[in-house]
Amino acid sequence: MIQAENLHKRFGALDVLTGATLEVRDGETLAIIGRSGSGKSVLLKHLVGLLTPDEGRVLVDGTDINAISYEHLRTLRHQFGVLFQGGALFDSMTALGNVAFPLRTFTDEPEEEVRRRAEEALARVRLQGTAPKKPAALSGGQRKRVALARAITLEPRYLLYDEPTCGLDPQTSNTINDLINDLADDLNITSIVITHDMHSVLAIADRAALIHDGVIHWSGPTGAFAESDDEVLLDFVRANEYQIGVPSPTSKNGARERNGEKQLAGGVPVS
Amino acid sequence: MAALTRRLLRPVHTLGKFVMLMAQAVSSIGEVSMYRKNLISQMTKIGIESLPIVSLAAFFSGAVMTVQTAYQMTGPFVPKSVIGSIVAPTMILELGVVGMAFVLAGRVGARIAAELGTMRVSDQIDALEVMGLNSVAYLILPRVLAGVIMFPVLYVAACTIGVGGGIVAADVGGYLSAEAFVQGAQMYFNPFDPFFGLIKAFVFGFLITSISCYKGYYTSGGAEGVGDATTEAAVASCVFMLFADLLLAAAFL
Ligand SMILES: Nc1ncnc2c1ncn2[C@@H]1O[C@H](COP(=O)(O)OP(=O)(O)OP(=O)(O)O)[C@@H](O)[C@H]1O
Ligand SMILES: [Mg+2]
């Protein structure tokens, strides 16, 4: 279980987090939603100790990650996999090299076994063919999937995704959403997914937390969106609905196709 | 007032951050398995691959200095071998090591800053950290170690080739024979000189690699930030090197 308690973070004159409190339960998939610049990535970086809060704490299974030694933190981080927004692949290595890197670094397994496991991870994200390619020769969506394969090679308990479908076409987005679901089910991974995309939220998440004005403004099961009368949440959902749910004169085909998302389209009244 | 204090304290803050980073690097020196592979590849990149340009620069500076000294020492009472007595020690004490370090500030320093800066802005350093890797031990330590190991090696090569360039220029240009040059060089040879040169090479190797690592590691602001870090690394390396050169001369000579 990951708990963030009363996190405060300020950059210069900018208060990004002003008391964010969040709980991630074992086995669930939590979506963190919020407008651009609201501090989602900053919050995520706090959860793995890449940023230190000015105030408040982060507990991973009860351990305050900012109160332990760097060595201890590094051991604890083995339980985490993070998919960064741009993939953060090592550009000096091939796709296979990237995926094999954690295995080569942290296990004593023989080379054949490392290759086998790396290839298996690549197969899981359906990218067998790209093994010998360097990141520069991959598309954005492929890079994200290779990064995902790299994040799962050491079988983490927690997987953190920073906007996994941002900037991808709907089909590729769906592939990634399916992958997130598969990984959560097959490997029993607890997932935290930052996203702008309401379609993804409904496709993958059990619960959602909305970050607004530096705090978790609303959180609850995704099924509860429809009953909520929280204005900020409704604004966010409506803005998305406008994008993906309602057929508009300018985007007939795309909008109708994705209109199959009934929960969203039918659940919330559109003003 | 507060703004002024902050500006005055900026260099102190920067120095503190730099010292902390280097302290973390040094304290990770026991994690050999973390940086062994990178150390070898960095020694190749910083050392072996710099050899051609360093040799070229050294050969020509030795040759040019010989020609210029010959041009200035034309008096009838000055023995020709004086040229060797001037060129060799200058090469060993100053020109061989400082000239080499200037070349390497551009070649090695800029490369390190650009490489680490790109890794920083594309989250690759965060990705290493999140895997449970000590990014300082993995990235910074091997580069700084490669610098302090390979700069003295390159210095020996630069001096040898530089003096060699002087001998060739003296001989081919008809100023004096190779024997006279060597004789002149031996006349005022002080065994402390090459030792001092080695110390300088070591210090410059540390300064260039550590400053460039610092600039790259703390890059922010995307591609533009990487560009800034690269330029600043090369410039700061040169400036601090010159100060160190002066300090060392004042302390040891
Ligand atoms: N290292 C930093 N230094 C200074 N400011 C920062 C830093 N990191 C983030 N910020 C600022 O904090 C705010 C929140 O940033 P964050 O990246 O968390 O937004 P986000 O919610 O992830 O947005 P997006 O959806 O666009 O990715 C932004 O205004 C950003 O400029
Ligand atoms: Mg973000």
Short mmCIF file of C-alpha atoms in Angstrom, two decimals, chain A residues 11-271:
data_model
loop_
_atom_site.label_atom_id
_atom_site.label_comp_id
_atom_site.label_asym_id
_atom_site.label_seq_id
_atom_site.Cartn_x
_atom_site.Cartn_y
_atom_site.Cartn_z
CA PHE A 11 9.13 25.41 -6.60
CA GLY A 12 10.36 28.95 -6.05
CA ALA A 13 7.20 31.02 -5.77
CA LEU A 14 4.96 28.30 -7.17
CA ASP A 15 2.97 26.16 -4.75
CA VAL A 16 2.37 22.93 -6.63
CA LEU A 17 1.16 20.67 -3.82
CA THR A 18 -0.54 22.17 -0.80
CA GLY A 19 -1.59 19.18 1.28
CA ALA A 20 -2.18 16.30 -1.10
CA THR A 21 -3.33 13.11 0.59
CA LEU A 22 -3.74 9.89 -1.33
CA GLU A 23 -4.00 6.19 -0.70
CA VAL A 24 -3.29 3.45 -3.20
CA ARG A 25 -4.62 0.07 -2.17
CA ASP A 26 -2.93 -3.20 -3.06
CA GLY A 27 -4.13 -4.72 -6.28
CA GLU A 28 -6.13 -1.76 -7.49
CA THR A 29 -5.63 0.50 -10.48
CA LEU A 30 -5.86 4.14 -9.51
CA ALA A 31 -6.14 6.88 -12.09
CA ILE A 32 -4.81 10.30 -11.22
CA ILE A 33 -6.56 12.93 -13.24
CA GLY A 34 -6.32 16.68 -13.37
CA ARG A 35 -5.59 19.56 -15.67
CA SER A 36 -2.24 20.13 -17.28
CA GLY A 37 0.14 21.72 -14.79
CA SER A 38 -1.91 20.70 -11.76
CA GLY A 39 0.98 18.69 -10.33
CA LYS A 40 0.26 15.11 -11.38
CA SER A 41 3.82 14.34 -12.43
CA VAL A 42 5.17 16.08 -9.35
CA LEU A 43 2.92 13.92 -7.17
CA LEU A 44 4.06 10.77 -8.96
CA LYS A 45 7.72 11.66 -8.47
CA HIS A 46 7.08 12.03 -4.75
CA LEU A 47 5.70 8.50 -4.58
CA VAL A 48 9.06 7.00 -5.62
CA GLY A 49 11.27 9.51 -3.82
CA LEU A 50 12.50 11.32 -6.92
CA LEU A 51 11.25 14.48 -5.25
CA THR A 52 11.25 15.19 -1.51
CA PRO A 53 8.20 16.89 -0.04
CA ASP A 54 8.64 20.18 1.82
CA GLU A 55 6.11 18.85 4.29
CA GLY A 56 4.19 15.60 4.68
CA ARG A 57 5.30 12.04 4.03
CA VAL A 58 5.05 9.11 1.68
CA LEU A 59 4.60 5.66 3.16
CA VAL A 60 5.22 2.49 1.18
CA ASP A 61 3.86 -0.43 3.16
CA GLY A 62 4.23 1.71 6.25
CA THR A 63 7.83 2.81 5.57
CA ASP A 64 8.42 6.55 5.29
CA ILE A 65 10.56 6.67 2.15
CA ASN A 66 12.10 10.03 3.04
CA ALA A 67 13.20 8.89 6.48
CA ILE A 68 15.32 5.94 5.33
CA SER A 69 18.87 5.77 3.99
CA TYR A 70 19.58 6.08 0.28
CA GLU A 71 20.64 2.41 0.19
CA HIS A 72 17.38 1.36 1.78
CA LEU A 73 15.41 3.53 -0.63
CA ARG A 74 17.19 1.90 -3.56
CA THR A 75 16.23 -1.55 -2.35
CA LEU A 76 12.67 -0.42 -1.85
CA ARG A 77 12.57 0.97 -5.39
CA HIS A 78 13.04 -2.54 -6.77
CA GLN A 79 9.34 -2.98 -6.07
CA PHE A 80 8.51 -0.14 -8.46
CA GLY A 81 8.32 0.19 -12.17
CA VAL A 82 7.79 3.61 -13.70
CA LEU A 83 6.74 4.41 -17.22
CA PHE A 84 7.89 7.96 -17.89
CA GLN A 85 5.98 10.22 -20.19
CA GLY A 86 8.54 10.11 -23.00
CA GLY A 87 9.61 6.53 -22.25
CA ALA A 88 13.06 7.55 -20.94
CA LEU A 89 14.72 4.75 -22.90
CA PHE A 90 18.53 4.68 -22.83
CA ASP A 91 19.34 5.81 -26.33
CA SER A 92 22.73 4.16 -26.43
CA MET A 93 21.12 0.72 -26.13
CA THR A 94 18.86 -1.28 -28.43
CA ALA A 95 15.27 -2.05 -27.46
CA LEU A 96 16.38 -5.44 -26.21
CA GLY A 97 19.33 -3.89 -24.39
CA ASN A 98 16.97 -1.52 -22.62
CA VAL A 99 14.67 -4.31 -21.51
CA ALA A 100 17.58 -6.52 -20.48
CA PHE A 101 19.31 -3.71 -18.59
CA PRO A 102 17.59 -4.19 -15.20
CA LEU A 103 18.20 -7.94 -15.43
CA ARG A 104 21.88 -7.51 -16.27
CA THR A 105 22.28 -4.97 -13.50
CA PHE A 106 20.34 -6.56 -10.70
CA THR A 107 20.38 -10.30 -11.29
CA ASP A 108 23.15 -12.85 -11.73
CA GLU A 109 21.29 -14.70 -14.42
CA PRO A 110 23.28 -16.08 -17.34
CA GLU A 111 23.15 -14.22 -20.60
CA GLU A 112 20.78 -16.68 -22.35
CA GLU A 113 18.29 -16.41 -19.54
CA VAL A 114 18.52 -12.61 -19.59
CA ARG A 115 17.85 -12.59 -23.33
CA ARG A 116 15.00 -15.03 -22.96
CA ARG A 117 13.31 -12.97 -20.29
CA ALA A 118 13.87 -9.71 -22.15
CA GLU A 119 12.39 -11.20 -25.31
CA GLU A 120 9.47 -12.48 -23.30
CA ALA A 121 8.84 -9.00 -21.92
CA LEU A 122 9.02 -7.55 -25.43
CA ALA A 123 6.58 -10.19 -26.63
CA ARG A 124 4.22 -9.20 -23.86
CA VAL A 125 4.03 -5.68 -25.28
CA ARG A 126 3.81 -7.20 -28.78
CA LEU A 127 7.10 -5.83 -30.01
CA GLN A 128 9.19 -8.95 -30.75
CA GLY A 129 10.39 -7.50 -34.06
CA THR A 130 11.95 -4.38 -32.60
CA ALA A 131 14.57 -6.06 -30.40
CA PRO A 132 17.64 -4.92 -32.40
CA LYS A 133 16.43 -1.35 -32.99
CA LYS A 134 17.72 1.71 -31.18
CA PRO A 135 15.12 4.01 -29.54
CA ALA A 136 15.68 6.67 -32.21
CA ALA A 137 14.39 4.19 -34.80
CA LEU A 138 11.14 3.52 -32.91
CA SER A 139 7.87 5.41 -33.02
CA GLY A 140 6.53 7.18 -29.94
CA GLY A 141 4.06 4.41 -29.18
CA GLN A 142 6.69 1.72 -29.67
CA ARG A 143 9.05 3.55 -27.35
CA LYS A 144 6.40 3.65 -24.65
CA ARG A 145 5.80 -0.07 -25.04
CA VAL A 146 9.51 -0.89 -24.87
CA ALA A 147 9.70 1.27 -21.75
CA LEU A 148 6.77 -0.65 -20.35
CA ALA A 149 8.54 -3.93 -21.08
CA ARG A 150 11.62 -2.59 -19.30
CA ALA A 151 9.53 -1.52 -16.32
CA ILE A 152 8.08 -5.02 -15.86
CA THR A 153 11.19 -7.19 -16.30
CA LEU A 154 11.90 -7.28 -12.60
CA GLU A 155 8.26 -8.01 -11.81
CA PRO A 156 7.44 -4.94 -9.76
CA ARG A 157 4.59 -4.79 -7.30
CA TYR A 158 3.74 -1.22 -8.23
CA LEU A 159 3.64 0.21 -11.71
CA LEU A 160 3.40 3.95 -12.16
CA TYR A 161 2.44 5.33 -15.56
CA ASP A 162 2.81 8.98 -16.50
CA GLU A 163 0.36 9.63 -19.32
CA PRO A 164 0.81 6.31 -21.10
CA THR A 165 -1.60 7.14 -23.91
CA CYS A 166 -0.90 10.84 -24.32
CA GLY A 167 -0.25 11.76 -27.92
CA LEU A 168 -1.09 8.33 -29.31
CA ASP A 169 -3.75 7.44 -31.84
CA PRO A 170 -6.92 5.75 -30.52
CA GLN A 171 -5.90 2.25 -31.62
CA THR A 172 -2.48 2.44 -30.02
CA SER A 173 -4.09 3.95 -26.92
CA ASN A 174 -6.41 0.99 -26.72
CA THR A 175 -3.49 -1.42 -27.09
CA ILE A 176 -1.76 0.29 -24.18
CA ASN A 177 -4.92 0.28 -22.08
CA ASP A 178 -5.31 -3.44 -22.73
CA LEU A 179 -1.70 -3.97 -21.72
CA ILE A 180 -2.19 -2.09 -18.48
CA ASN A 181 -5.20 -4.25 -17.72
CA ASP A 182 -3.39 -7.47 -18.63
CA LEU A 183 -0.41 -6.61 -16.48
CA ALA A 184 -2.60 -5.71 -13.54
CA ASP A 185 -4.42 -9.04 -13.84
CA ASP A 186 -1.59 -11.40 -14.81
CA LEU A 187 1.13 -10.10 -12.53
CA ASN A 188 -1.19 -8.81 -9.83
CA ILE A 189 0.34 -5.37 -10.08
CA THR A 190 -0.93 -2.31 -8.25
CA SER A 191 -1.09 0.44 -10.84
CA ILE A 192 -1.16 4.21 -10.67
CA VAL A 193 -1.97 5.83 -13.96
CA ILE A 194 -1.75 9.54 -14.65
CA THR A 195 -3.92 10.49 -17.55
CA HIS A 196 -5.92 13.29 -19.16
CA ASP A 197 -7.96 10.79 -21.03
CA MET A 198 -11.36 9.92 -19.56
CA HIS A 199 -11.67 7.07 -22.02
CA SER A 200 -8.58 5.44 -20.49
CA VAL A 201 -9.80 6.08 -16.97
CA LEU A 202 -12.98 4.17 -17.61
CA ALA A 203 -11.17 1.42 -19.48
CA ILE A 204 -8.57 0.64 -16.83
CA ALA A 205 -9.15 2.22 -13.43
CA ASP A 206 -10.98 0.99 -10.36
CA ARG A 207 -10.74 4.35 -8.68
CA ALA A 208 -9.80 7.86 -9.70
CA ALA A 209 -8.30 10.78 -7.82
CA LEU A 210 -8.67 14.28 -9.12
CA ILE A 211 -5.90 16.72 -8.31
CA HIS A 212 -6.86 20.37 -8.20
CA ASP A 213 -5.35 23.42 -6.49
CA GLY A 214 -2.57 21.33 -5.00
CA VAL A 215 -4.78 18.82 -3.23
CA ILE A 216 -6.66 15.64 -4.07
CA HIS A 217 -9.94 17.36 -4.61
CA TRP A 218 -12.04 14.28 -5.24
CA SER A 219 -11.45 10.56 -5.18
CA GLY A 220 -13.70 7.60 -5.56
CA PRO A 221 -14.62 4.64 -7.71
CA THR A 222 -14.86 5.41 -11.40
CA GLY A 223 -18.45 4.24 -11.36
CA ALA A 224 -19.30 7.13 -9.04
CA PHE A 225 -18.57 9.83 -11.60
CA ALA A 226 -22.17 9.81 -12.72
CA GLU A 227 -23.63 10.42 -9.27
CA SER A 228 -21.11 13.02 -8.23
CA ASP A 229 -22.20 16.62 -8.06
CA ASP A 230 -18.70 17.98 -7.56
CA GLU A 231 -18.33 20.92 -9.90
CA VAL A 232 -14.58 20.55 -10.51
CA LEU A 233 -14.95 16.87 -11.34
CA LEU A 234 -17.93 17.50 -13.56
CA ASP A 235 -16.03 20.23 -15.38
CA PHE A 236 -13.19 17.83 -16.02
CA VAL A 237 -15.46 15.03 -17.16
CA ARG A 238 -17.53 17.33 -19.35
CA ALA A 239 -14.45 18.76 -21.02
CA ASN A 240 -13.42 15.21 -21.89
CA GLU A 241 -16.91 14.29 -22.92
CA TYR A 242 -16.94 17.14 -25.32
CA GLN A 243 -13.79 15.72 -26.81
CA ILE A 244 -14.63 12.07 -26.98
CA GLY A 245 -18.28 11.46 -26.27
CA VAL A 246 -20.48 13.79 -28.22
CA PRO A 247 -20.73 13.66 -31.95
CA SER A 248 -19.89 17.11 -33.19
CA PRO A 249 -20.47 18.38 -36.67
CA THR A 250 -16.75 18.58 -37.32
CA SER A 251 -15.70 15.11 -36.17
CA LYS A 252 -18.47 12.73 -37.06
CA ASN A 253 -16.73 9.47 -37.65
CA GLY A 254 -14.15 9.46 -34.92
CA ALA A 255 -16.58 10.63 -32.30
CA ARG A 256 -19.29 8.10 -33.16
CA GLU A 257 -16.84 5.25 -33.12
CA ARG A 258 -15.66 6.06 -29.65
CA ASN A 259 -19.16 6.79 -28.50
CA GLY A 260 -19.33 3.16 -27.44
CA GLU A 261 -18.09 4.27 -24.05
CA LYS A 262 -21.56 4.15 -22.59
CA GLN A 263 -20.77 4.82 -18.98
CA LEU A 264 -19.37 8.18 -19.81
CA ALA A 265 -21.63 9.19 -22.60
CA GLY A 266 -24.77 8.23 -20.78
CA GLY A 267 -23.73 8.83 -17.21
CA VAL A 268 -23.09 12.50 -16.97
CA PRO A 269 -25.46 15.16 -18.14
CA VAL A 270 -23.95 17.38 -20.75
CA SER A 271 -24.85 21.00 -20.40
#
